[in-house]
Coordinates of C-alpha atoms and ligand atoms in Angstrom, one line a residue:
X132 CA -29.0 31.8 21.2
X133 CA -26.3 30.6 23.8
X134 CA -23.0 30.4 22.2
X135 CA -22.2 26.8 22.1
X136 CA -19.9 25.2 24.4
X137 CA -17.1 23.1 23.5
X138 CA -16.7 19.3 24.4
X139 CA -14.1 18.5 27.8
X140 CA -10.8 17.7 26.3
X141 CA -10.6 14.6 28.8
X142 CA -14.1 12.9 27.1
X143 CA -11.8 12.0 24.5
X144 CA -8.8 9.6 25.2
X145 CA -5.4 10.7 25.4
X146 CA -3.9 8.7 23.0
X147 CA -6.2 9.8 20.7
X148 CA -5.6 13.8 21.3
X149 CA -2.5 13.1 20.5
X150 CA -2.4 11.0 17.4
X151 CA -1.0 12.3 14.0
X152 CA -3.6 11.4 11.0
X153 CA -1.8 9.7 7.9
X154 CA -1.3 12.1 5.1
X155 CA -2.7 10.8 2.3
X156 CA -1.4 12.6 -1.3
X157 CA -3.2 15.2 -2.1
X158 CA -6.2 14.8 -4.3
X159 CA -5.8 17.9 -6.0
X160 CA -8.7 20.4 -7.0
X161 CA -6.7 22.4 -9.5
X162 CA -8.2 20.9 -13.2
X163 CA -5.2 20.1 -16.2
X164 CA -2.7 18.6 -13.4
X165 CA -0.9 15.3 -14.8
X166 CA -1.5 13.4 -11.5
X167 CA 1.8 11.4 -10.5
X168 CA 1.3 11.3 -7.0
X169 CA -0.6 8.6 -5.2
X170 CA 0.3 5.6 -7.2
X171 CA -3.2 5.2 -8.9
X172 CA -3.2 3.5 -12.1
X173 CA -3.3 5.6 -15.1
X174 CA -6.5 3.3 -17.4
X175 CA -9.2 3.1 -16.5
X176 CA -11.0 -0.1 -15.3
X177 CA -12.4 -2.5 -18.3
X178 CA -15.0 -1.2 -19.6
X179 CA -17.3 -4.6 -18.6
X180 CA -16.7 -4.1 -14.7
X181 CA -17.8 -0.1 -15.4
X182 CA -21.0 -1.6 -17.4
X183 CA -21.3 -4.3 -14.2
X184 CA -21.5 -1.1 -12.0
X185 CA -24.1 0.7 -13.9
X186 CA -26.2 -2.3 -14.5
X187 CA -26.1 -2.8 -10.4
X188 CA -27.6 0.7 -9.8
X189 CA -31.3 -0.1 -8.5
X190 CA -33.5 -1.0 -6.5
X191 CA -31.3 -3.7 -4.8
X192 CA -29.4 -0.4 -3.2
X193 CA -31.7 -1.1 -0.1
X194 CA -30.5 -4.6 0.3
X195 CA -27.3 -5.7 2.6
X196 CA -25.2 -6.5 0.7
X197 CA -23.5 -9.9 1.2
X198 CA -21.5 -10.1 4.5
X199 CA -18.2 -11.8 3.9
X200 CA -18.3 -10.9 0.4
X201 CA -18.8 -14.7 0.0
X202 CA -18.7 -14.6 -4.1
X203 CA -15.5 -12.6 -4.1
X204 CA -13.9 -14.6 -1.7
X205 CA -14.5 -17.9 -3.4
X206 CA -13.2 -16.4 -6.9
X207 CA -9.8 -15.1 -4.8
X208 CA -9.6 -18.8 -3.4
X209 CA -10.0 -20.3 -7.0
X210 CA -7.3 -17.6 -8.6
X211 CA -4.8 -18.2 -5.9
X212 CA -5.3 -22.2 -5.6
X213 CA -5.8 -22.2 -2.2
X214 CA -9.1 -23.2 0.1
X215 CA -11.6 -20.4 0.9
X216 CA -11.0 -20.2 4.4
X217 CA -7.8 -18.8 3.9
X218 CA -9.2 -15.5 2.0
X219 CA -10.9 -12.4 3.9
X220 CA -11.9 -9.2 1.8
X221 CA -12.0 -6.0 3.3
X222 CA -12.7 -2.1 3.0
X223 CA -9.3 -2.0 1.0
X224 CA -6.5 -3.7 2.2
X225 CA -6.2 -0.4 4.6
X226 CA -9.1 -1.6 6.9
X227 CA -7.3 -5.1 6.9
X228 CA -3.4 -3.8 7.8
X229 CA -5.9 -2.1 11.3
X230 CA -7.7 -5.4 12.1
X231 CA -4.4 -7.4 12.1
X232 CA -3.0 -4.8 15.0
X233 CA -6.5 -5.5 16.8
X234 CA -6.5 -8.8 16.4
X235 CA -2.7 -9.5 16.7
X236 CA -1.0 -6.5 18.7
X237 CA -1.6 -6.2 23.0
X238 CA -1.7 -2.3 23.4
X239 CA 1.5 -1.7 25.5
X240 CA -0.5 0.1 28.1
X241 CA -2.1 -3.0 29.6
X242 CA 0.8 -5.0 28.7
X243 CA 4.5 -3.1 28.5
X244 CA 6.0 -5.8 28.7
X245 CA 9.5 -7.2 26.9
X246 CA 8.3 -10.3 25.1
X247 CA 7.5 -8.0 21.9
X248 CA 3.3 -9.2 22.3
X249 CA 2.8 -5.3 22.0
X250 CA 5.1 -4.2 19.3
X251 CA 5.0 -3.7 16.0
X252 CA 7.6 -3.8 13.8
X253 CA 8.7 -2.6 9.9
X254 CA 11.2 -0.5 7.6
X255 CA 12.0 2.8 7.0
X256 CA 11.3 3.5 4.6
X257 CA 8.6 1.6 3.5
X258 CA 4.4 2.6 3.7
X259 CA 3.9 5.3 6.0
X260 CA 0.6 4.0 7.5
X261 CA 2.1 1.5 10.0
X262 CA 3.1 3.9 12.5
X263 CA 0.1 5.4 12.4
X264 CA -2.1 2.4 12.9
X265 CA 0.8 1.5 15.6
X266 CA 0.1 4.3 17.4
X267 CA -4.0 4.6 17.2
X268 CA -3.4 1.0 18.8
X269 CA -1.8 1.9 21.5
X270 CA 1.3 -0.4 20.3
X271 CA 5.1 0.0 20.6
X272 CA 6.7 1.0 17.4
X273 CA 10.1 -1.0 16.4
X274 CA 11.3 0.8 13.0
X275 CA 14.5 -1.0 11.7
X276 CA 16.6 1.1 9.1
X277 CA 16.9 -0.5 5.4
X278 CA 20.6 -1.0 4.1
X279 CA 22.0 2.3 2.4
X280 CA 21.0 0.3 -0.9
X281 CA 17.1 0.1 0.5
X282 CA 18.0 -4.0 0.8
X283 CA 17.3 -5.7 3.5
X284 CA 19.8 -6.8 5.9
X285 CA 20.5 -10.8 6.3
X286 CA 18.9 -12.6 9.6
X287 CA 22.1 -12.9 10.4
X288 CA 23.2 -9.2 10.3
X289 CA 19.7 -8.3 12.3
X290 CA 20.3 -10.9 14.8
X291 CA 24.0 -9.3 15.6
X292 CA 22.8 -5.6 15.3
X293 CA 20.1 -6.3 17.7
X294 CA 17.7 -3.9 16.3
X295 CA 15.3 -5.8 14.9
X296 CA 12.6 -7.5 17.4
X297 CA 12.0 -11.9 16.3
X298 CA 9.4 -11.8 19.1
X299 CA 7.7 -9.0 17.6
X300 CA 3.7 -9.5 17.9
X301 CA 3.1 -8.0 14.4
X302 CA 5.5 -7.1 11.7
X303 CA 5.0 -5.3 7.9
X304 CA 7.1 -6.2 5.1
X305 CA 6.0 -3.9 2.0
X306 CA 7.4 -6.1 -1.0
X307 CA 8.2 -4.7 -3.1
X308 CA 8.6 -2.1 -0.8
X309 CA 6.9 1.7 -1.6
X310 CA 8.5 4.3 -1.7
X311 CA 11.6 3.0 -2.8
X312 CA 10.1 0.7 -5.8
X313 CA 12.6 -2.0 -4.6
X314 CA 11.7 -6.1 -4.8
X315 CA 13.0 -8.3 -2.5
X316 CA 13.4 -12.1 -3.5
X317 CA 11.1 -15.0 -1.7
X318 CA 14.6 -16.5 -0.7
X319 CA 14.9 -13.8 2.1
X320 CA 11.5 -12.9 2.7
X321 CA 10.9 -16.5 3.7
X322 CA 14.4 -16.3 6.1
X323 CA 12.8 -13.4 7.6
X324 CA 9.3 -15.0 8.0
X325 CA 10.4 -18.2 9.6
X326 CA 13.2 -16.4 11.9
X327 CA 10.0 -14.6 13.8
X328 CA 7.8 -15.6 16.1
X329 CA 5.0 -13.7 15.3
X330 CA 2.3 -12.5 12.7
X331 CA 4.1 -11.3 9.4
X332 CA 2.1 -9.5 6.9
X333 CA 3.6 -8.9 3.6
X334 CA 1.8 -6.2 1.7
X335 CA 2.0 -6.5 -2.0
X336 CA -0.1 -4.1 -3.2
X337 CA 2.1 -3.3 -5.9
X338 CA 3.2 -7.1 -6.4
X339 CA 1.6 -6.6 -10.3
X340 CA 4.3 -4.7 -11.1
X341 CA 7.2 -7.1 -9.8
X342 CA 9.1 -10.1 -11.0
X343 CA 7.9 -12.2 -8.0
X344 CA 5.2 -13.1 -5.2
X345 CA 5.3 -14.2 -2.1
X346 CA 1.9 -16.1 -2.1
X347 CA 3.5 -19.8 -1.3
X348 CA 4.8 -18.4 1.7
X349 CA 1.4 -18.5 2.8
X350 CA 1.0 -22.1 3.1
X351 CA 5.1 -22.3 4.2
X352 CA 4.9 -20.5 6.8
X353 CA 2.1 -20.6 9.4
X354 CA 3.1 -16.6 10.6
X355 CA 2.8 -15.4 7.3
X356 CA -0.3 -13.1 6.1
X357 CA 0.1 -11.8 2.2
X358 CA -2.0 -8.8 1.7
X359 CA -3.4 -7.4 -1.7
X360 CA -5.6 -4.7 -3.0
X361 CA -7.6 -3.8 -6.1
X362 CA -6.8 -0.2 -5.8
X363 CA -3.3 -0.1 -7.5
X364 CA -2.7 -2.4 -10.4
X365 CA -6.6 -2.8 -10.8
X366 CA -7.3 0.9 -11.3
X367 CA -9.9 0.3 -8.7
X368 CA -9.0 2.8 -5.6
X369 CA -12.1 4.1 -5.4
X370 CA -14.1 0.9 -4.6
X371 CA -12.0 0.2 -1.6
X372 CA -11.6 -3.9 -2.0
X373 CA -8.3 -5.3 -0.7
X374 CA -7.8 -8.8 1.0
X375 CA -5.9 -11.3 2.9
X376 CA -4.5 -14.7 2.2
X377 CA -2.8 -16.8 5.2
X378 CA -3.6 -19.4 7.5
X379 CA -7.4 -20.3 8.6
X380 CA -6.7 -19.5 11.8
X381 CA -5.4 -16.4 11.2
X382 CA -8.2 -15.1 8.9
X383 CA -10.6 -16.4 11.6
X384 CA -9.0 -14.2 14.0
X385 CA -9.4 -11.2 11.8
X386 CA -12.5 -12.3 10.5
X387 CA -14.6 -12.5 14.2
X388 CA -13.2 -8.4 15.1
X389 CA -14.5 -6.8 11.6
X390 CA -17.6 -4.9 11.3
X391 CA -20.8 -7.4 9.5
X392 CA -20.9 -5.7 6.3
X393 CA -17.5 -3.9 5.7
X394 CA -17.2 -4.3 1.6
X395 CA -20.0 -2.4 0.2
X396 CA -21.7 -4.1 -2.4
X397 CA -20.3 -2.2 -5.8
X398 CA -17.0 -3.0 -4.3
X399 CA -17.7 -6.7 -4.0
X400 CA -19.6 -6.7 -7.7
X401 CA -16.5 -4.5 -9.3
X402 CA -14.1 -7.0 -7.6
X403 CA -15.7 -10.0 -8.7
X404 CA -16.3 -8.4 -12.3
X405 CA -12.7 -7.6 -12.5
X406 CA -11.2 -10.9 -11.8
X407 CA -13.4 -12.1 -15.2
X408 CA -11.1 -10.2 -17.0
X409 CA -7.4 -10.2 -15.9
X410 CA -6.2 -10.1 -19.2
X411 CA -7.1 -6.3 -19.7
X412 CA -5.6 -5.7 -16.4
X413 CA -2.0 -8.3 -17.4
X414 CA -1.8 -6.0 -21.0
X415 CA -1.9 -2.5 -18.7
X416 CA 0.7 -4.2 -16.1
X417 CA 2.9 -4.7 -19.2
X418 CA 2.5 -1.4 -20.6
X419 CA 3.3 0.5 -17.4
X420 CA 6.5 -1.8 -16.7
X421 CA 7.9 -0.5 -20.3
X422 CA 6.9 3.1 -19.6
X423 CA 8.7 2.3 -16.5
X424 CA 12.3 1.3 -17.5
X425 CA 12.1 3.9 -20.7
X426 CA 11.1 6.9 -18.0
X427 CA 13.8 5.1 -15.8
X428 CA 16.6 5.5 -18.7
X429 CA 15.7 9.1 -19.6
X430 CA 16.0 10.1 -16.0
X431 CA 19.2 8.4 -15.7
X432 CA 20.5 10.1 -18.9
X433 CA 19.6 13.6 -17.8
X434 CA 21.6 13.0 -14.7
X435 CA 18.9 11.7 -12.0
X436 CA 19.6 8.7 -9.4
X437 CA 17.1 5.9 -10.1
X438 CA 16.6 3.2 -8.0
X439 CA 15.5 0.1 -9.6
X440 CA 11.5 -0.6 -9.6
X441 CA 9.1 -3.6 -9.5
X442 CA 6.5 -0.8 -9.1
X443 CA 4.4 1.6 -10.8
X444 CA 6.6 4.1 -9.9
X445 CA 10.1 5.2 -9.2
X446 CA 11.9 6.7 -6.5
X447 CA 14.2 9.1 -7.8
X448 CA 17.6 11.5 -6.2
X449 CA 16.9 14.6 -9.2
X450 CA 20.6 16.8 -10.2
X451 CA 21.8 20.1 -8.9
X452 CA 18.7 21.9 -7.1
X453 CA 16.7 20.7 -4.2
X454 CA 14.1 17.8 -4.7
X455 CA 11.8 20.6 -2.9
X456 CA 12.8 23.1 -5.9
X457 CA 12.1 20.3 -8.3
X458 CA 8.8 19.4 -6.9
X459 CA 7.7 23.2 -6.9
X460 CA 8.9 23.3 -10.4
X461 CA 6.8 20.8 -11.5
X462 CA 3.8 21.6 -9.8
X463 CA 4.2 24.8 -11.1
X464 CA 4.0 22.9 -14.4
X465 CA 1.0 21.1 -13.9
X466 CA 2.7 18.0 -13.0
X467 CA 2.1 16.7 -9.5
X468 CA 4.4 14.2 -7.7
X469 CA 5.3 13.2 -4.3
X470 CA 7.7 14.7 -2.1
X471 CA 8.1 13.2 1.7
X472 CA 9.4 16.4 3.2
X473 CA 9.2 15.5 6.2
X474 CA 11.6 12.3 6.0
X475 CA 15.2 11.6 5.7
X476 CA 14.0 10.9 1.9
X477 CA 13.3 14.7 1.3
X478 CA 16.2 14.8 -1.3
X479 CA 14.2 12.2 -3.5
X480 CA 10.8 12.6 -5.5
X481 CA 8.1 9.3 -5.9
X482 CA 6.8 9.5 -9.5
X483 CA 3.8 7.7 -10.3
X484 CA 4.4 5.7 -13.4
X485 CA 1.4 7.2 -15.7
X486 CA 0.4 6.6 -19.5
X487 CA 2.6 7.2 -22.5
X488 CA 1.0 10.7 -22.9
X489 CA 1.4 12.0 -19.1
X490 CA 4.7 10.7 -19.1
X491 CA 5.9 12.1 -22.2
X492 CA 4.2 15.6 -20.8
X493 CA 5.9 15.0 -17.5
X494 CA 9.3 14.3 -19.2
X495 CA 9.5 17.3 -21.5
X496 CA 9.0 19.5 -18.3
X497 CA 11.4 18.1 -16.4
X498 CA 13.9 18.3 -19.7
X499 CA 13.0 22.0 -19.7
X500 CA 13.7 22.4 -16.2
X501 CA 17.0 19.9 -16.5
X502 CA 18.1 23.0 -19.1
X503 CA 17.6 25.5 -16.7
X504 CA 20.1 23.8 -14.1
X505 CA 17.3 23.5 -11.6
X506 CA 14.5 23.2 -10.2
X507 CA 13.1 26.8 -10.7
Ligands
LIG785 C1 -1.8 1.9 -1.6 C2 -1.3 0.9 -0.6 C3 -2.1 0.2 0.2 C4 -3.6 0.5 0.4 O1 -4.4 -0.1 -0.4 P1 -5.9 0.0 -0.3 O2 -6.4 -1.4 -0.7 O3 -6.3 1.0 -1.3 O4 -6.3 0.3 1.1 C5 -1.5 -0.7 1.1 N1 -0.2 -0.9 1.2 C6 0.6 -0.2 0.4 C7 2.1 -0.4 0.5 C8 0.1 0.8 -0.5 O5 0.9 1.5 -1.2

């Protein structure tokens, strides 16, 4: 047989050659690791949406399942108080964050122009898919430094510095923002949304975990898209169901570029099975906010900077050695966190807040290694 040949490099675009793919955290193989890394939520769903899945395995598998996960969408209408048309599920609130710079964002190389139509626009830090969906897009990247504190700076400080872009096509808010943990109030989230002049999407897929939401902004504030997923605080990652709230008009526009059947039909049944009982989910909300601040205090005590959380996990500066040390020491220990290397965060570690048991394993190894002075 003829060896095969390899593809032309030009029959794929440019701008695709050279994309970087997001990193998601690893999904380790190694078996025994406590598994503080991604954020997932440490119970399991309710036992009722696990029974709802197995019940639904049958013959209906050959069937479509419903399109605009109609069902779902009318239950997130009723839970939020709001009508239906301002809902849209999708493949997790991932597949959502991409339609909005399809539907919202001109690529800049048909358009480089000034009037901010092709930019997008967010923090740093904050979730380290935007500039990645910016730049499969084709769009212009505007990333605005938080306040030393990880705040947010006033409209009025923005509007002196000149940094940050009020025409900007699309802009990301995660609140409360990941990785630093930190909540910002609906006083100056709604400054900032009414101060632009273009689609604002404020991603609270960890909003369980906070004091506050910024779902009346929605009908406020005619810019304003509030994005939330099932994955985090509804230990559903695996089933891929996030959505959208915001203005008809705006969910129309995302609604007419999606693919026909983009929530599968598991996802839509464990969704709408899920939203039957909240109260399991409210008790493990409250459970992981306590393990939360009493993780928080330890750390503190044994000499670690800890920013203050509204999420399930917390964003911590450990003593003496090298986060890098620290996060090899762990790992080392079967306890896996997250360590952004590659950012000007690299001297911090993201722990996943995870059950009383993981976090009382995780704690007495990073005592041990406390004792030792370091990291090794
Ligand atoms: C995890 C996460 C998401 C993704 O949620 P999915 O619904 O699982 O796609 C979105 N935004 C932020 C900030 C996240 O941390």
């Amino acid at each position: 047989m003829a060896k095969p040949k390899s593809p032309k490099l030009d029959w794929i675009r440019p701008l695709v050659r050279e994309l970087h793919p997001y990193t998601p955290g690893e999904q380790p193989k190694v078996k025994g690791l406590v598994k503080l890394n991604t954020n997932e939520n440490p119970y399991p769903p309710s036992p009722k949406v696990l029974k709802s899945v197995r019940d639904a395995v049958d013959g209906r598998f050959r069937l479509y399942p419903n399109p605009t996960a109609q069902l779902l969408r009318d239950k997130l209408a009723d839970l939020h108080g709001v009508e239906r048309d301002r809902v849209i599920v999708g493949n997790g609130s991932d597949e959502l964050l991409a339609l909005a710079t399809r539907a919202f964002v001109e690529p800049a190389s048909r358009r480089r122009d000034a009037s901010g139509r092709s930019v997008i626009q967010y923090w740093v830090p904050s979730y380290s898919l935007y500039p990645v969906l910016s730049d499969i897009h084709g769009a212009i990247r505007n990333e605005v430094p938080l306040q030393s504190d990880f705040g947010m700076p006033s409209v009025a400080t923005l509007k002196k510095e000149g940094k940050w872009h009020f025409q900007a096509a699309l802009t990301y808010v995660t609140t409360p923002n990941a990785p630093t943990g930190r909540g910002y109030s609906n006083q100056e989230l709604r400054a900032l949304c009414r101060a632009q002049d273009g689609i604002v999407i404020l991603d609270e897929a960890y909003v369980d975990f906070a004091e506050e939401n910024a779902m009346a902004l929605t009908e406020e504030c005619p810019n304003v898209l509030v994005s939330r997923t099932f994955s985090k605080s509804y230990s559903l990652c695996f089933q891929r169901v996030g959505y959208f709230v915001g203005h008809p008009h705006l969910i129309r526009a995302l609604d007419s570029i999606r693919d026909s059947y983009n929530v599968n039909g598991i996802g839509q049944l464990a969704a709408l099975e899920t939203l039957r009982h909240l109260s399991y989910y409210r008790a493990n909300f409250k459970k992981i906010i306590r393990i939360r601040k009493q993780v928080g205090m330890e750390l503190e005590s044994l000499g670690f900077d800890v920013l203050p959380s509204e999420t399930n996990f917390l964003f911590v500066k450990p003593p003496g050695a090298d986060a890098s040390e620290w996060y090899e020491g762990l790992r080392k220990r079967k306890i896996l966190v997250r360590w952004f290397g590659n950012s000007a965060f690299r001297d911090r570690l993201r722990i996943t807040i995870g059950s009383k048991e993981e976090m009382e394993q995780c704690m007495h190894v990073i005592r041990t290694l406390a004792a030792k002075g370091a990291g090794a």
